[in-house]
Amino acid sequence: MKEELKIIGHRPFPLPDKPWVMEQIWSDVLFAHWPVPAEIMEKHIPSQLTLDTYNGTAWIGVVPFWISKMRVRGLPPMPIMKSMNELNVRTYVEYEGMKGVYFFSLDADNFLAVTGARMLYYLPYMNAEMQVSKSQGLVNYESRRTHSHSENGQFKANYKPISSPFNSKPGTLDEWLTERYCLWVTKGEKVFRGDIHHTKWQLHEASCTIHQNTLASFLPRIYFKGEPILHYSPEKHAYFWPLIKVSSS
């Protein structure tokens, strides 16, 4: 068993009893979160899911990063599939008491990965032109959505860590925003869960200048006017399991 899969004390629920099917390494991860009134956010999630809030407030997250060493279990990394950039927009939900992530969009610059994720995970992945570079610790991230028949989605930012690394403490907003070990997705009336595993996030406080952000256009722009809560993490090795249907519909 891989070493990361032996470290499970931080998880809120057990590892799945079936084998993982994919692994990835995530690098230069930025978590940018803005508070949104729960009554506003509830209008934008599927009715089968329950909005998860922290002290009564919902949060919208924009999370850019890049992926390397992506591979399917039992196979070596394929050159055309092993790396890509990704930018997701998310909030937090629960189903039957199990808390996880709900994705509004996931932009990526790998056509095959986008196609596969839309087919196999029913996730709203979208094709995008993306450029990511790093200079003296500053990550320069730029994305422009190109997916056919999709709404405009552009993001341009520079970010970097500004503190020593730390692990979030139980019960804090830091933990609530970052420590999530499954995703929820709906297709019609059906509800599916996708399990994820990684070790606890090593976080840094971060600074970020956002030059352009037309993501999450379903929300009034006023909710993005304030300063976001920012976290940075340099790298994380993640494992994925196939979707399982959890609803009876």
PDB file of C-alpha atoms in Angstrom:
ATOM      1  CA  MET A   1       0.000   0.000   0.000  1.00  0.00           C
ATOM      2  CA  LYS A   2       1.209   3.492  -0.829  1.00  0.00           C
ATOM      3  CA  GLU A   3       2.392   5.446   2.199  1.00  0.00           C
ATOM      4  CA  GLU A   4      -0.232   8.197   1.882  1.00  0.00           C
ATOM      5  CA  LEU A   5      -3.021   5.616   2.059  1.00  0.00           C
ATOM      6  CA  LYS A   6      -1.832   4.530   5.495  1.00  0.00           C
ATOM      7  CA  ILE A   7      -2.333   8.003   6.936  1.00  0.00           C
ATOM      8  CA  ILE A   8      -6.051   8.232   7.610  1.00  0.00           C
ATOM      9  CA  GLY A   9      -6.486   9.707  11.091  1.00  0.00           C
ATOM     10  CA  HIS A  10      -7.448  13.115   9.687  1.00  0.00           C
ATOM     11  CA  ARG A  11     -10.266  11.749   7.536  1.00  0.00           C
ATOM     12  CA  PRO A  12     -13.866  12.345   8.679  1.00  0.00           C
ATOM     13  CA  PHE A  13     -14.944   8.969   7.241  1.00  0.00           C
ATOM     14  CA  PRO A  14     -13.134   5.717   6.310  1.00  0.00           C
ATOM     15  CA  LEU A  15     -11.349   5.011   3.062  1.00  0.00           C
ATOM     16  CA  PRO A  16     -13.477   3.169   0.493  1.00  0.00           C
ATOM     17  CA  ASP A  17     -13.150  -0.604   0.641  1.00  0.00           C
ATOM     18  CA  LYS A  18     -12.471  -0.768  -3.112  1.00  0.00           C
ATOM     19  CA  PRO A  19      -9.182   0.063  -4.884  1.00  0.00           C
ATOM     20  CA  TRP A  20      -8.460   3.609  -6.017  1.00  0.00           C
ATOM     21  CA  VAL A  21      -8.448   4.088  -9.783  1.00  0.00           C
ATOM     22  CA  MET A  22      -6.407   7.241 -10.437  1.00  0.00           C
ATOM     23  CA  GLU A  23      -3.634   9.276  -8.850  1.00  0.00           C
ATOM     24  CA  GLN A  24      -2.408  12.813  -9.439  1.00  0.00           C
ATOM     25  CA  ILE A  25       0.009  15.286  -7.951  1.00  0.00           C
ATOM     26  CA  TRP A  26      -1.407  18.769  -7.429  1.00  0.00           C
ATOM     27  CA  SER A  27       1.062  21.672  -7.283  1.00  0.00           C
ATOM     28  CA  ASP A  28       0.918  25.392  -6.457  1.00  0.00           C
ATOM     29  CA  VAL A  29      -2.616  25.129  -5.147  1.00  0.00           C
ATOM     30  CA  LEU A  30      -4.395  28.361  -4.268  1.00  0.00           C
ATOM     31  CA  PHE A  31      -7.637  28.349  -2.302  1.00  0.00           C
ATOM     32  CA  ALA A  32      -9.443  31.676  -2.706  1.00  0.00           C
ATOM     33  CA  HIS A  33     -12.775  31.818  -0.849  1.00  0.00           C
ATOM     34  CA  TRP A  34     -15.469  34.465  -0.524  1.00  0.00           C
ATOM     35  CA  PRO A  35     -18.484  34.345   1.849  1.00  0.00           C
ATOM     36  CA  VAL A  36     -21.934  34.176   0.289  1.00  0.00           C
ATOM     37  CA  PRO A  37     -25.267  34.268   2.134  1.00  0.00           C
ATOM     38  CA  ALA A  38     -26.648  30.756   2.429  1.00  0.00           C
ATOM     39  CA  GLU A  39     -30.014  31.782   0.989  1.00  0.00           C
ATOM     40  CA  ILE A  40     -28.266  32.970  -2.177  1.00  0.00           C
ATOM     41  CA  MET A  41     -26.052  29.909  -2.600  1.00  0.00           C
ATOM     42  CA  GLU A  42     -28.887  27.450  -1.968  1.00  0.00           C
ATOM     43  CA  LYS A  43     -30.520  28.562  -5.212  1.00  0.00           C
ATOM     44  CA  HIS A  44     -27.579  27.210  -7.208  1.00  0.00           C
ATOM     45  CA  ILE A  45     -27.088  23.688  -5.866  1.00  0.00           C
ATOM     46  CA  PRO A  46     -29.123  20.591  -6.786  1.00  0.00           C
ATOM     47  CA  SER A  47     -32.183  20.046  -4.607  1.00  0.00           C
ATOM     48  CA  GLN A  48     -30.967  16.575  -3.615  1.00  0.00           C
ATOM     49  CA  LEU A  49     -27.952  18.064  -1.805  1.00  0.00           C
ATOM     50  CA  THR A  50     -27.841  20.099   1.389  1.00  0.00           C
ATOM     51  CA  LEU A  51     -25.720  23.236   1.482  1.00  0.00           C
ATOM     52  CA  ASP A  52     -22.894  23.042   4.010  1.00  0.00           C
ATOM     53  CA  THR A  53     -22.186  26.274   5.882  1.00  0.00           C
ATOM     54  CA  TYR A  54     -19.699  27.521   8.433  1.00  0.00           C
ATOM     55  CA  ASN A  55     -21.478  29.398  11.234  1.00  0.00           C
ATOM     56  CA  GLY A  56     -24.421  29.843   8.891  1.00  0.00           C
ATOM     57  CA  THR A  57     -22.446  31.274   5.964  1.00  0.00           C
ATOM     58  CA  ALA A  58     -21.821  29.578   2.620  1.00  0.00           C
ATOM     59  CA  TRP A  59     -18.569  30.023   0.700  1.00  0.00           C
ATOM     60  CA  ILE A  60     -17.633  30.129  -2.970  1.00  0.00           C
ATOM     61  CA  GLY A  61     -14.136  28.896  -3.783  1.00  0.00           C
ATOM     62  CA  VAL A  62     -11.893  29.481  -6.789  1.00  0.00           C
ATOM     63  CA  VAL A  63      -9.014  26.999  -6.805  1.00  0.00           C
ATOM     64  CA  PRO A  64      -6.249  27.136  -9.447  1.00  0.00           C
ATOM     65  CA  PHE A  65      -3.409  24.597  -9.558  1.00  0.00           C
ATOM     66  CA  TRP A  66      -1.520  22.351 -11.957  1.00  0.00           C
ATOM     67  CA  ILE A  67      -1.428  18.579 -12.174  1.00  0.00           C
ATOM     68  CA  SER A  68       1.446  16.208 -12.898  1.00  0.00           C
ATOM     69  CA  LYS A  69       2.071  12.454 -12.899  1.00  0.00           C
ATOM     70  CA  MET A  70      -1.591  11.762 -13.585  1.00  0.00           C
ATOM     71  CA  ARG A  71      -2.159   8.076 -14.234  1.00  0.00           C
ATOM     72  CA  VAL A  72      -4.753   5.332 -14.117  1.00  0.00           C
ATOM     73  CA  ARG A  73      -4.029   2.552 -11.636  1.00  0.00           C
ATOM     74  CA  GLY A  74      -1.980  -0.231 -13.188  1.00  0.00           C
ATOM     75  CA  LEU A  75      -0.846   1.891 -16.122  1.00  0.00           C
ATOM     76  CA  PRO A  76       2.162   4.182 -16.568  1.00  0.00           C
ATOM     77  CA  PRO A  77       1.511   7.888 -17.131  1.00  0.00           C
ATOM     78  CA  MET A  78       0.554   8.545 -20.749  1.00  0.00           C
ATOM     79  CA  PRO A  79       2.504  11.502 -22.191  1.00  0.00           C
ATOM     80  CA  ILE A  80      -0.641  13.135 -23.574  1.00  0.00           C
ATOM     81  CA  MET A  81      -2.528  12.742 -20.287  1.00  0.00           C
ATOM     82  CA  LYS A  82       0.022  12.979 -17.506  1.00  0.00           C
ATOM     83  CA  SER A  83      -0.151  16.728 -16.861  1.00  0.00           C
ATOM     84  CA  MET A  84      -2.535  19.664 -17.171  1.00  0.00           C
ATOM     85  CA  ASN A  85      -3.640  22.893 -15.540  1.00  0.00           C
ATOM     86  CA  GLU A  86      -6.940  23.045 -13.690  1.00  0.00           C
ATOM     87  CA  LEU A  87      -9.102  25.777 -12.211  1.00  0.00           C
ATOM     88  CA  ASN A  88     -12.246  24.906 -10.318  1.00  0.00           C
ATOM     89  CA  VAL A  89     -15.156  26.836  -8.844  1.00  0.00           C
ATOM     90  CA  ARG A  90     -16.811  25.143  -5.913  1.00  0.00           C
ATOM     91  CA  THR A  91     -18.942  25.274  -2.814  1.00  0.00           C
ATOM     92  CA  TYR A  92     -19.545  22.775  -0.031  1.00  0.00           C
ATOM     93  CA  VAL A  93     -22.466  20.434   0.460  1.00  0.00           C
ATOM     94  CA  GLU A  94     -23.497  17.310   2.271  1.00  0.00           C
ATOM     95  CA  TYR A  95     -25.642  14.314   1.572  1.00  0.00           C
ATOM     96  CA  GLU A  96     -26.916  12.059   4.357  1.00  0.00           C
ATOM     97  CA  GLY A  97     -24.445  13.704   6.707  1.00  0.00           C
ATOM     98  CA  MET A  98     -21.348  13.198   4.545  1.00  0.00           C
ATOM     99  CA  LYS A  99     -19.699  16.524   3.739  1.00  0.00           C
ATOM    100  CA  GLY A 100     -17.943  17.152   0.445  1.00  0.00           C
ATOM    101  CA  VAL A 101     -17.356  19.436  -2.528  1.00  0.00           C
ATOM    102  CA  TYR A 102     -19.847  20.513  -5.176  1.00  0.00           C
ATOM    103  CA  PHE A 103     -18.259  21.828  -8.385  1.00  0.00           C
ATOM    104  CA  PHE A 104     -19.899  24.522 -10.488  1.00  0.00           C
ATOM    105  CA  SER A 105     -17.137  24.333 -13.098  1.00  0.00           C
ATOM    106  CA  LEU A 106     -13.687  22.841 -13.686  1.00  0.00           C
ATOM    107  CA  ASP A 107     -11.601  24.418 -16.438  1.00  0.00           C
ATOM    108  CA  ALA A 108      -8.639  22.453 -17.808  1.00  0.00           C
ATOM    109  CA  ASP A 109      -6.296  22.536 -20.790  1.00  0.00           C
ATOM    110  CA  ASN A 110      -6.259  18.829 -21.593  1.00  0.00           C
ATOM    111  CA  PHE A 111      -8.998  17.881 -24.070  1.00  0.00           C
ATOM    112  CA  LEU A 112      -8.853  14.135 -23.330  1.00  0.00           C
ATOM    113  CA  ALA A 113      -9.057  14.660 -19.583  1.00  0.00           C
ATOM    114  CA  VAL A 114     -11.968  17.051 -19.976  1.00  0.00           C
ATOM    115  CA  THR A 115     -13.838  14.607 -22.188  1.00  0.00           C
ATOM    116  CA  GLY A 116     -13.146  11.653 -19.902  1.00  0.00           C
ATOM    117  CA  ALA A 117     -14.162  13.454 -16.719  1.00  0.00           C
ATOM    118  CA  ARG A 118     -17.413  14.671 -18.259  1.00  0.00           C
ATOM    119  CA  MET A 119     -18.275  11.137 -19.398  1.00  0.00           C
ATOM    120  CA  LEU A 120     -17.131   9.114 -16.381  1.00  0.00           C
ATOM    121  CA  TYR A 121     -17.702  11.541 -13.492  1.00  0.00           C
ATOM    122  CA  TYR A 122     -20.524  13.734 -14.865  1.00  0.00           C
ATOM    123  CA  LEU A 123     -18.462  16.744 -13.797  1.00  0.00           C
ATOM    124  CA  PRO A 124     -18.792  20.129 -15.551  1.00  0.00           C
ATOM    125  CA  TYR A 125     -15.243  20.156 -16.939  1.00  0.00           C
ATOM    126  CA  MET A 126     -14.615  22.722 -19.668  1.00  0.00           C
ATOM    127  CA  ASN A 127     -11.834  23.226 -22.165  1.00  0.00           C
ATOM    128  CA  ALA A 128      -9.686  26.291 -21.624  1.00  0.00           C
ATOM    129  CA  GLU A 129      -6.499  27.936 -22.821  1.00  0.00           C
ATOM    130  CA  MET A 130      -4.256  28.222 -19.782  1.00  0.00           C
ATOM    131  CA  GLN A 131      -0.797  29.528 -19.021  1.00  0.00           C
ATOM    132  CA  VAL A 132       1.000  28.964 -15.738  1.00  0.00           C
ATOM    133  CA  SER A 133       4.482  30.114 -14.865  1.00  0.00           C
ATOM    134  CA  LYS A 134       6.486  30.650 -11.713  1.00  0.00           C
ATOM    135  CA  SER A 135       9.152  33.234 -10.989  1.00  0.00           C
ATOM    136  CA  GLN A 136      10.868  33.777  -7.645  1.00  0.00           C
ATOM    137  CA  GLY A 137       8.058  32.026  -5.810  1.00  0.00           C
ATOM    138  CA  LEU A 138       5.270  33.976  -7.531  1.00  0.00           C
ATOM    139  CA  VAL A 139       2.778  31.882  -9.493  1.00  0.00           C
ATOM    140  CA  ASN A 140       1.353  33.581 -12.581  1.00  0.00           C
ATOM    141  CA  TYR A 141      -1.903  31.921 -13.572  1.00  0.00           C
ATOM    142  CA  GLU A 142      -4.071  32.762 -16.567  1.00  0.00           C
ATOM    143  CA  SER A 143      -7.095  30.917 -17.969  1.00  0.00           C
ATOM    144  CA  ARG A 144      -9.589  31.613 -20.744  1.00  0.00           C
ATOM    145  CA  ARG A 145     -12.482  29.214 -21.272  1.00  0.00           C
ATOM    146  CA  THR A 146     -12.870  27.953 -24.834  1.00  0.00           C
ATOM    147  CA  HIS A 147     -15.491  25.238 -24.337  1.00  0.00           C
ATOM    148  CA  SER A 148     -18.221  25.348 -26.970  1.00  0.00           C
ATOM    149  CA  HIS A 149     -21.595  26.763 -25.890  1.00  0.00           C
ATOM    150  CA  SER A 150     -20.245  27.721 -22.460  1.00  0.00           C
ATOM    151  CA  GLU A 151     -20.431  31.034 -20.659  1.00  0.00           C
ATOM    152  CA  ASN A 152     -17.420  33.294 -20.648  1.00  0.00           C
ATOM    153  CA  GLY A 153     -14.938  32.335 -17.959  1.00  0.00           C
ATOM    154  CA  GLN A 154     -11.627  34.121 -17.548  1.00  0.00           C
ATOM    155  CA  PHE A 155      -9.211  34.252 -14.653  1.00  0.00           C
ATOM    156  CA  LYS A 156      -5.867  35.955 -14.255  1.00  0.00           C
ATOM    157  CA  ALA A 157      -3.975  36.167 -10.991  1.00  0.00           C
ATOM    158  CA  ASN A 158      -0.573  36.194  -9.332  1.00  0.00           C
ATOM    159  CA  TYR A 159      -0.147  34.487  -5.979  1.00  0.00           C
ATOM    160  CA  LYS A 160       2.470  33.276  -3.528  1.00  0.00           C
ATOM    161  CA  PRO A 161       2.834  31.948   0.022  1.00  0.00           C
ATOM    162  CA  ILE A 162       3.621  34.509   2.714  1.00  0.00           C
ATOM    163  CA  SER A 163       3.860  32.436   5.884  1.00  0.00           C
ATOM    164  CA  SER A 164       5.489  29.362   7.325  1.00  0.00           C
ATOM    165  CA  PRO A 165       3.601  26.112   6.682  1.00  0.00           C
ATOM    166  CA  PHE A 166       0.905  25.010   9.093  1.00  0.00           C
ATOM    167  CA  ASN A 167      -1.834  22.417   9.425  1.00  0.00           C
ATOM    168  CA  SER A 168      -5.355  23.606  10.072  1.00  0.00           C
ATOM    169  CA  LYS A 169      -6.751  23.090  13.550  1.00  0.00           C
ATOM    170  CA  PRO A 170      -9.944  21.103  14.110  1.00  0.00           C
ATOM    171  CA  GLY A 171     -13.087  23.191  13.936  1.00  0.00           C
ATOM    172  CA  THR A 172     -11.474  26.201  12.278  1.00  0.00           C
ATOM    173  CA  LEU A 173     -12.503  27.858   9.037  1.00  0.00           C
ATOM    174  CA  ASP A 174      -9.095  26.876   7.608  1.00  0.00           C
ATOM    175  CA  GLU A 175      -9.978  23.225   8.100  1.00  0.00           C
ATOM    176  CA  TRP A 176     -13.569  23.584   6.913  1.00  0.00           C
ATOM    177  CA  LEU A 177     -12.537  25.203   3.615  1.00  0.00           C
ATOM    178  CA  THR A 178      -9.782  22.764   2.697  1.00  0.00           C
ATOM    179  CA  GLU A 179     -10.195  19.331   4.257  1.00  0.00           C
ATOM    180  CA  ARG A 180     -12.719  17.646   1.968  1.00  0.00           C
ATOM    181  CA  TYR A 181     -12.547  13.981   0.999  1.00  0.00           C
ATOM    182  CA  CYS A 182     -15.358  13.424  -1.460  1.00  0.00           C
ATOM    183  CA  LEU A 183     -17.226  15.198  -4.219  1.00  0.00           C
ATOM    184  CA  TRP A 184     -20.935  15.121  -4.873  1.00  0.00           C
ATOM    185  CA  VAL A 185     -22.488  15.165  -8.322  1.00  0.00           C
ATOM    186  CA  THR A 186     -26.024  14.720  -9.613  1.00  0.00           C
ATOM    187  CA  LYS A 187     -27.326  13.414 -12.905  1.00  0.00           C
ATOM    188  CA  GLY A 188     -31.043  13.850 -13.263  1.00  0.00           C
ATOM    189  CA  GLU A 189     -32.498  12.734  -9.940  1.00  0.00           C
ATOM    190  CA  LYS A 190     -29.564  10.447  -9.170  1.00  0.00           C
ATOM    191  CA  VAL A 191     -26.850  11.352  -6.661  1.00  0.00           C
ATOM    192  CA  PHE A 192     -23.281  10.109  -6.934  1.00  0.00           C
ATOM    193  CA  ARG A 193     -20.275  10.323  -4.632  1.00  0.00           C
ATOM    194  CA  GLY A 194     -16.645  10.351  -5.723  1.00  0.00           C
ATOM    195  CA  ASP A 195     -14.167   9.580  -2.957  1.00  0.00           C
ATOM    196  CA  ILE A 196     -10.775  11.291  -2.735  1.00  0.00           C
ATOM    197  CA  HIS A 197      -7.821  10.752  -0.434  1.00  0.00           C
ATOM    198  CA  HIS A 198      -4.698  12.701   0.421  1.00  0.00           C
ATOM    199  CA  THR A 199      -2.814  13.566   3.561  1.00  0.00           C
ATOM    200  CA  LYS A 200      -3.832  16.639   5.547  1.00  0.00           C
ATOM    201  CA  TRP A 201      -3.120  19.871   3.713  1.00  0.00           C
ATOM    202  CA  GLN A 202       0.085  21.699   4.557  1.00  0.00           C
ATOM    203  CA  LEU A 203      -1.108  25.275   4.218  1.00  0.00           C
ATOM    204  CA  HIS A 204       0.477  28.705   4.007  1.00  0.00           C
ATOM    205  CA  GLU A 205      -1.155  32.071   4.277  1.00  0.00           C
ATOM    206  CA  ALA A 206      -1.040  33.637   0.816  1.00  0.00           C
ATOM    207  CA  SER A 207      -1.115  36.917  -1.026  1.00  0.00           C
ATOM    208  CA  CYS A 208      -2.925  37.158  -4.339  1.00  0.00           C
ATOM    209  CA  THR A 209      -3.622  39.855  -6.890  1.00  0.00           C
ATOM    210  CA  ILE A 210      -6.598  38.954  -9.064  1.00  0.00           C
ATOM    211  CA  HIS A 211      -6.497  40.887 -12.313  1.00  0.00           C
ATOM    212  CA  GLN A 212      -9.527  39.257 -13.904  1.00  0.00           C
ATOM    213  CA  ASN A 213     -12.231  36.912 -12.674  1.00  0.00           C
ATOM    214  CA  THR A 214     -15.402  36.277 -14.667  1.00  0.00           C
ATOM    215  CA  LEU A 215     -15.963  32.833 -13.205  1.00  0.00           C
ATOM    216  CA  ALA A 216     -19.075  32.008 -11.164  1.00  0.00           C
ATOM    217  CA  SER A 217     -21.146  34.390 -13.263  1.00  0.00           C
ATOM    218  CA  PHE A 218     -24.293  32.941 -11.683  1.00  0.00           C
ATOM    219  CA  LEU A 219     -23.522  34.982  -8.550  1.00  0.00           C
ATOM    220  CA  PRO A 220     -23.807  38.776  -8.352  1.00  0.00           C
ATOM    221  CA  ARG A 221     -20.320  40.305  -8.627  1.00  0.00           C
ATOM    222  CA  ILE A 222     -20.789  42.082  -5.324  1.00  0.00           C
ATOM    223  CA  TYR A 223     -19.828  38.863  -3.560  1.00  0.00           C
ATOM    224  CA  PHE A 224     -16.358  39.014  -5.113  1.00  0.00           C
ATOM    225  CA  LYS A 225     -15.672  42.634  -4.165  1.00  0.00           C
ATOM    226  CA  GLY A 226     -14.278  41.852  -0.726  1.00  0.00           C
ATOM    227  CA  GLU A 227     -10.887  40.394   0.093  1.00  0.00           C
ATOM    228  CA  PRO A 228     -10.959  36.575  -0.143  1.00  0.00           C
ATOM    229  CA  ILE A 229      -9.674  34.167   2.457  1.00  0.00           C
ATOM    230  CA  LEU A 230      -6.470  32.804   0.909  1.00  0.00           C
ATOM    231  CA  HIS A 231      -4.511  29.596   1.430  1.00  0.00           C
ATOM    232  CA  TYR A 232      -1.626  28.161  -0.557  1.00  0.00           C
ATOM    233  CA  SER A 233      -0.215  24.649  -0.612  1.00  0.00           C
ATOM    234  CA  PRO A 234       2.894  23.653  -2.576  1.00  0.00           C
ATOM    235  CA  GLU A 235       2.037  20.058  -3.420  1.00  0.00           C
ATOM    236  CA  LYS A 236      -0.349  17.206  -2.686  1.00  0.00           C
ATOM    237  CA  HIS A 237      -0.498  13.584  -3.861  1.00  0.00           C
ATOM    238  CA  ALA A 238      -4.150  12.622  -4.374  1.00  0.00           C
ATOM    239  CA  TYR A 239      -6.016   9.377  -5.075  1.00  0.00           C
ATOM    240  CA  PHE A 240      -9.446   8.975  -6.654  1.00  0.00           C
ATOM    241  CA  TRP A 241     -12.120   6.285  -6.596  1.00  0.00           C
ATOM    242  CA  PRO A 242     -14.868   5.735  -9.181  1.00  0.00           C
ATOM    243  CA  LEU A 243     -18.268   7.313  -8.703  1.00  0.00           C
ATOM    244  CA  ILE A 244     -20.802   5.332  -6.750  1.00  0.00           C
ATOM    245  CA  LYS A 245     -24.542   5.922  -6.899  1.00  0.00           C
ATOM    246  CA  VAL A 246     -25.899   6.635  -3.435  1.00  0.00           C
ATOM    247  CA  SER A 247     -29.501   7.665  -4.135  1.00  0.00           C
ATOM    248  CA  SER A 248     -32.367   5.250  -4.711  1.00  0.00           C
ATOM    249  CA  SER A 249     -33.783   7.220  -7.661  1.00  0.00           C
TER     250      SER A 249
END
